Amino acid sequence: QVQLVESGGGSVQAGGSLRLSCAASGLTFSSYTMGWFRQAPGKEREFVATITWSTGFTYYSDSVKGRFTISRDNAKNTVYLQMNSLKPEDTAVYYCAANPRSRVVAADYWGQGTQVTVSS
């Protein structure tokens, strides 16, 4: 049974930082591209960042590029999202995903999400 468990969400003031973690189990983590998505109230889920399984290549949405960093530790079966210079518009539920698709919001597996709230 595959499980993706996010942690690290919370409330922070604009300009602050948070680091999200996603611990994976039940899959060969090192063979999966991993990603982060987010969904704000009343909006559709959107792509945030992804990191490949083979080369560790990273890709970001324009809205977070330069502020967020995705990384992974295959020994710990964990993917991270370091979020700096947070803005109120970053407020959303953040979801971890295994093997996300490149052009649609879909993935083999999803976590349950963790809430990030940024106040101005």
PDB file of C-alpha atoms in Angstrom:
ATOM      1  CA  GLN A   1       0.000   0.000   0.000  1.00  0.00           C
ATOM      2  CA  VAL A   2       1.496   3.290  -1.128  1.00  0.00           C
ATOM      3  CA  GLN A   3       1.444   6.158   1.327  1.00  0.00           C
ATOM      4  CA  LEU A   4       2.623   9.737   0.909  1.00  0.00           C
ATOM      5  CA  VAL A   5       2.526  11.702   4.143  1.00  0.00           C
ATOM      6  CA  GLU A   6       3.140  15.457   4.066  1.00  0.00           C
ATOM      7  CA  SER A   7       4.225  17.508   7.047  1.00  0.00           C
ATOM      8  CA  GLY A   8       5.656  20.931   7.805  1.00  0.00           C
ATOM      9  CA  GLY A   9       2.738  23.125   6.903  1.00  0.00           C
ATOM     10  CA  GLY A  10       1.580  25.962   9.130  1.00  0.00           C
ATOM     11  CA  SER A  11       0.997  29.675   9.386  1.00  0.00           C
ATOM     12  CA  VAL A  12       3.662  32.230   8.623  1.00  0.00           C
ATOM     13  CA  GLN A  13       3.881  35.928   7.864  1.00  0.00           C
ATOM     14  CA  ALA A  14       4.695  37.208   4.414  1.00  0.00           C
ATOM     15  CA  GLY A  15       8.403  37.023   3.751  1.00  0.00           C
ATOM     16  CA  GLY A  16       8.829  33.998   5.988  1.00  0.00           C
ATOM     17  CA  SER A  17       9.873  30.446   5.205  1.00  0.00           C
ATOM     18  CA  LEU A  18       8.567  26.929   5.632  1.00  0.00           C
ATOM     19  CA  ARG A  19       9.905  23.520   4.665  1.00  0.00           C
ATOM     20  CA  LEU A  20       7.467  20.833   3.675  1.00  0.00           C
ATOM     21  CA  SER A  21       8.356  17.163   3.814  1.00  0.00           C
ATOM     22  CA  CYS A  22       6.718  14.187   2.164  1.00  0.00           C
ATOM     23  CA  ALA A  23       7.587  10.729   3.441  1.00  0.00           C
ATOM     24  CA  ALA A  24       6.843   7.918   1.011  1.00  0.00           C
ATOM     25  CA  SER A  25       6.314   4.240   1.706  1.00  0.00           C
ATOM     26  CA  GLY A  26       5.113   1.223  -0.248  1.00  0.00           C
ATOM     27  CA  LEU A  27       6.903   2.159  -3.470  1.00  0.00           C
ATOM     28  CA  THR A  28      10.416   2.139  -4.880  1.00  0.00           C
ATOM     29  CA  PHE A  29      10.924   5.810  -4.097  1.00  0.00           C
ATOM     30  CA  SER A  30      14.212   6.191  -5.981  1.00  0.00           C
ATOM     31  CA  SER A  31      12.446   5.171  -9.217  1.00  0.00           C
ATOM     32  CA  TYR A  32       9.728   7.801  -9.007  1.00  0.00           C
ATOM     33  CA  THR A  33       9.695  11.365 -10.184  1.00  0.00           C
ATOM     34  CA  MET A  34       8.143  13.356  -7.339  1.00  0.00           C
ATOM     35  CA  GLY A  35       6.245  16.599  -7.357  1.00  0.00           C
ATOM     36  CA  TRP A  36       4.439  19.188  -5.302  1.00  0.00           C
ATOM     37  CA  PHE A  37       1.084  20.713  -6.202  1.00  0.00           C
ATOM     38  CA  ARG A  38      -1.161  23.161  -4.381  1.00  0.00           C
ATOM     39  CA  GLN A  39      -4.802  24.092  -4.253  1.00  0.00           C
ATOM     40  CA  ALA A  40      -6.074  27.405  -2.963  1.00  0.00           C
ATOM     41  CA  PRO A  41      -9.692  27.863  -1.817  1.00  0.00           C
ATOM     42  CA  GLY A  42     -12.030  28.077  -4.788  1.00  0.00           C
ATOM     43  CA  LYS A  43      -9.266  27.316  -7.276  1.00  0.00           C
ATOM     44  CA  GLU A  44      -8.093  24.268  -9.162  1.00  0.00           C
ATOM     45  CA  ARG A  45      -5.078  22.269  -8.077  1.00  0.00           C
ATOM     46  CA  GLU A  46      -1.936  23.558  -9.767  1.00  0.00           C
ATOM     47  CA  PHE A  47       1.596  22.392 -10.370  1.00  0.00           C
ATOM     48  CA  VAL A  48       4.356  23.803  -8.132  1.00  0.00           C
ATOM     49  CA  ALA A  49       7.550  21.803  -8.669  1.00  0.00           C
ATOM     50  CA  THR A  50       8.901  18.449  -9.717  1.00  0.00           C
ATOM     51  CA  ILE A  51      12.157  16.514  -9.353  1.00  0.00           C
ATOM     52  CA  THR A  52      13.082  13.560 -11.531  1.00  0.00           C
ATOM     53  CA  TRP A  53      14.085  10.173 -10.197  1.00  0.00           C
ATOM     54  CA  SER A  54      17.139   9.671 -12.394  1.00  0.00           C
ATOM     55  CA  THR A  55      19.072  12.927 -12.636  1.00  0.00           C
ATOM     56  CA  GLY A  56      17.386  15.004  -9.957  1.00  0.00           C
ATOM     57  CA  PHE A  57      16.415  17.559 -12.585  1.00  0.00           C
ATOM     58  CA  THR A  58      14.057  20.127 -11.118  1.00  0.00           C
ATOM     59  CA  TYR A  59      11.314  22.186 -12.711  1.00  0.00           C
ATOM     60  CA  TYR A  60       9.199  24.952 -11.204  1.00  0.00           C
ATOM     61  CA  SER A  61       6.112  26.932 -11.983  1.00  0.00           C
ATOM     62  CA  ASP A  62       6.791  30.541 -12.839  1.00  0.00           C
ATOM     63  CA  SER A  63       4.964  31.689  -9.718  1.00  0.00           C
ATOM     64  CA  VAL A  64       7.459  30.013  -7.349  1.00  0.00           C
ATOM     65  CA  LYS A  65      10.671  29.980  -9.382  1.00  0.00           C
ATOM     66  CA  GLY A  66      13.513  31.541  -7.432  1.00  0.00           C
ATOM     67  CA  ARG A  67      11.668  31.269  -4.108  1.00  0.00           C
ATOM     68  CA  PHE A  68      10.946  27.543  -3.719  1.00  0.00           C
ATOM     69  CA  THR A  69      13.385  24.637  -3.905  1.00  0.00           C
ATOM     70  CA  ILE A  70      12.434  20.988  -4.323  1.00  0.00           C
ATOM     71  CA  SER A  71      14.863  18.298  -3.229  1.00  0.00           C
ATOM     72  CA  ARG A  72      14.847  14.634  -2.350  1.00  0.00           C
ATOM     73  CA  ASP A  73      16.672  12.194  -0.096  1.00  0.00           C
ATOM     74  CA  ASN A  74      16.332   8.720  -1.581  1.00  0.00           C
ATOM     75  CA  ALA A  75      17.888   7.142   1.512  1.00  0.00           C
ATOM     76  CA  LYS A  76      15.018   8.541   3.581  1.00  0.00           C
ATOM     77  CA  ASN A  77      12.297   8.113   0.929  1.00  0.00           C
ATOM     78  CA  THR A  78      11.484  11.778   1.398  1.00  0.00           C
ATOM     79  CA  VAL A  79      10.945  14.757  -0.877  1.00  0.00           C
ATOM     80  CA  TYR A  80      11.136  18.312   0.420  1.00  0.00           C
ATOM     81  CA  LEU A  81       9.867  21.721  -0.597  1.00  0.00           C
ATOM     82  CA  GLN A  82      11.772  24.650   0.868  1.00  0.00           C
ATOM     83  CA  MET A  83       9.613  27.745   0.552  1.00  0.00           C
ATOM     84  CA  ASN A  84      11.211  31.150   1.065  1.00  0.00           C
ATOM     85  CA  SER A  85       9.930  34.703   0.635  1.00  0.00           C
ATOM     86  CA  LEU A  86       6.393  33.458   1.077  1.00  0.00           C
ATOM     87  CA  LYS A  87       3.536  35.586  -0.173  1.00  0.00           C
ATOM     88  CA  PRO A  88      -0.160  35.611   0.793  1.00  0.00           C
ATOM     89  CA  GLU A  89      -0.945  34.159  -2.631  1.00  0.00           C
ATOM     90  CA  ASP A  90       1.045  31.057  -1.680  1.00  0.00           C
ATOM     91  CA  THR A  91      -1.708  30.181   0.791  1.00  0.00           C
ATOM     92  CA  ALA A  92      -3.043  26.756  -0.186  1.00  0.00           C
ATOM     93  CA  VAL A  93      -3.157  23.094   0.663  1.00  0.00           C
ATOM     94  CA  TYR A  94       0.072  21.577  -0.626  1.00  0.00           C
ATOM     95  CA  TYR A  95       0.053  18.036  -1.988  1.00  0.00           C
ATOM     96  CA  CYS A  96       2.890  15.634  -2.632  1.00  0.00           C
ATOM     97  CA  ALA A  97       2.600  13.480  -5.750  1.00  0.00           C
ATOM     98  CA  ALA A  98       4.418  10.446  -7.112  1.00  0.00           C
ATOM     99  CA  ASN A  99       4.969  10.259 -10.867  1.00  0.00           C
ATOM    100  CA  PRO A 100       3.102  13.460 -11.733  1.00  0.00           C
ATOM    101  CA  ARG A 101       2.132  13.984 -15.365  1.00  0.00           C
ATOM    102  CA  SER A 102       3.705  16.785 -17.322  1.00  0.00           C
ATOM    103  CA  ARG A 103       0.677  18.472 -18.904  1.00  0.00           C
ATOM    104  CA  VAL A 104      -2.253  17.637 -16.653  1.00  0.00           C
ATOM    105  CA  VAL A 105      -2.805  17.640 -12.930  1.00  0.00           C
ATOM    106  CA  ALA A 106      -2.575  13.909 -12.412  1.00  0.00           C
ATOM    107  CA  ALA A 107      -0.274  11.478 -10.671  1.00  0.00           C
ATOM    108  CA  ASP A 108       0.044   7.855  -9.736  1.00  0.00           C
ATOM    109  CA  TYR A 109      -0.293   8.654  -6.026  1.00  0.00           C
ATOM    110  CA  TRP A 110      -1.216  11.660  -3.881  1.00  0.00           C
ATOM    111  CA  GLY A 111      -0.678  12.617  -0.282  1.00  0.00           C
ATOM    112  CA  GLN A 112      -3.441  13.954   1.923  1.00  0.00           C
ATOM    113  CA  GLY A 113      -2.136  17.515   1.826  1.00  0.00           C
ATOM    114  CA  THR A 114      -0.792  20.002   4.329  1.00  0.00           C
ATOM    115  CA  GLN A 115      -2.121  23.527   4.855  1.00  0.00           C
ATOM    116  CA  VAL A 116       0.114  26.553   4.319  1.00  0.00           C
ATOM    117  CA  THR A 117      -1.259  29.935   5.341  1.00  0.00           C
ATOM    118  CA  VAL A 118       0.661  33.147   4.658  1.00  0.00           C
ATOM    119  CA  SER A 119      -0.604  36.332   6.252  1.00  0.00           C
ATOM    120  CA  SER A 120       0.215  39.840   5.120  1.00  0.00           C
TER     121      SER A 120
END
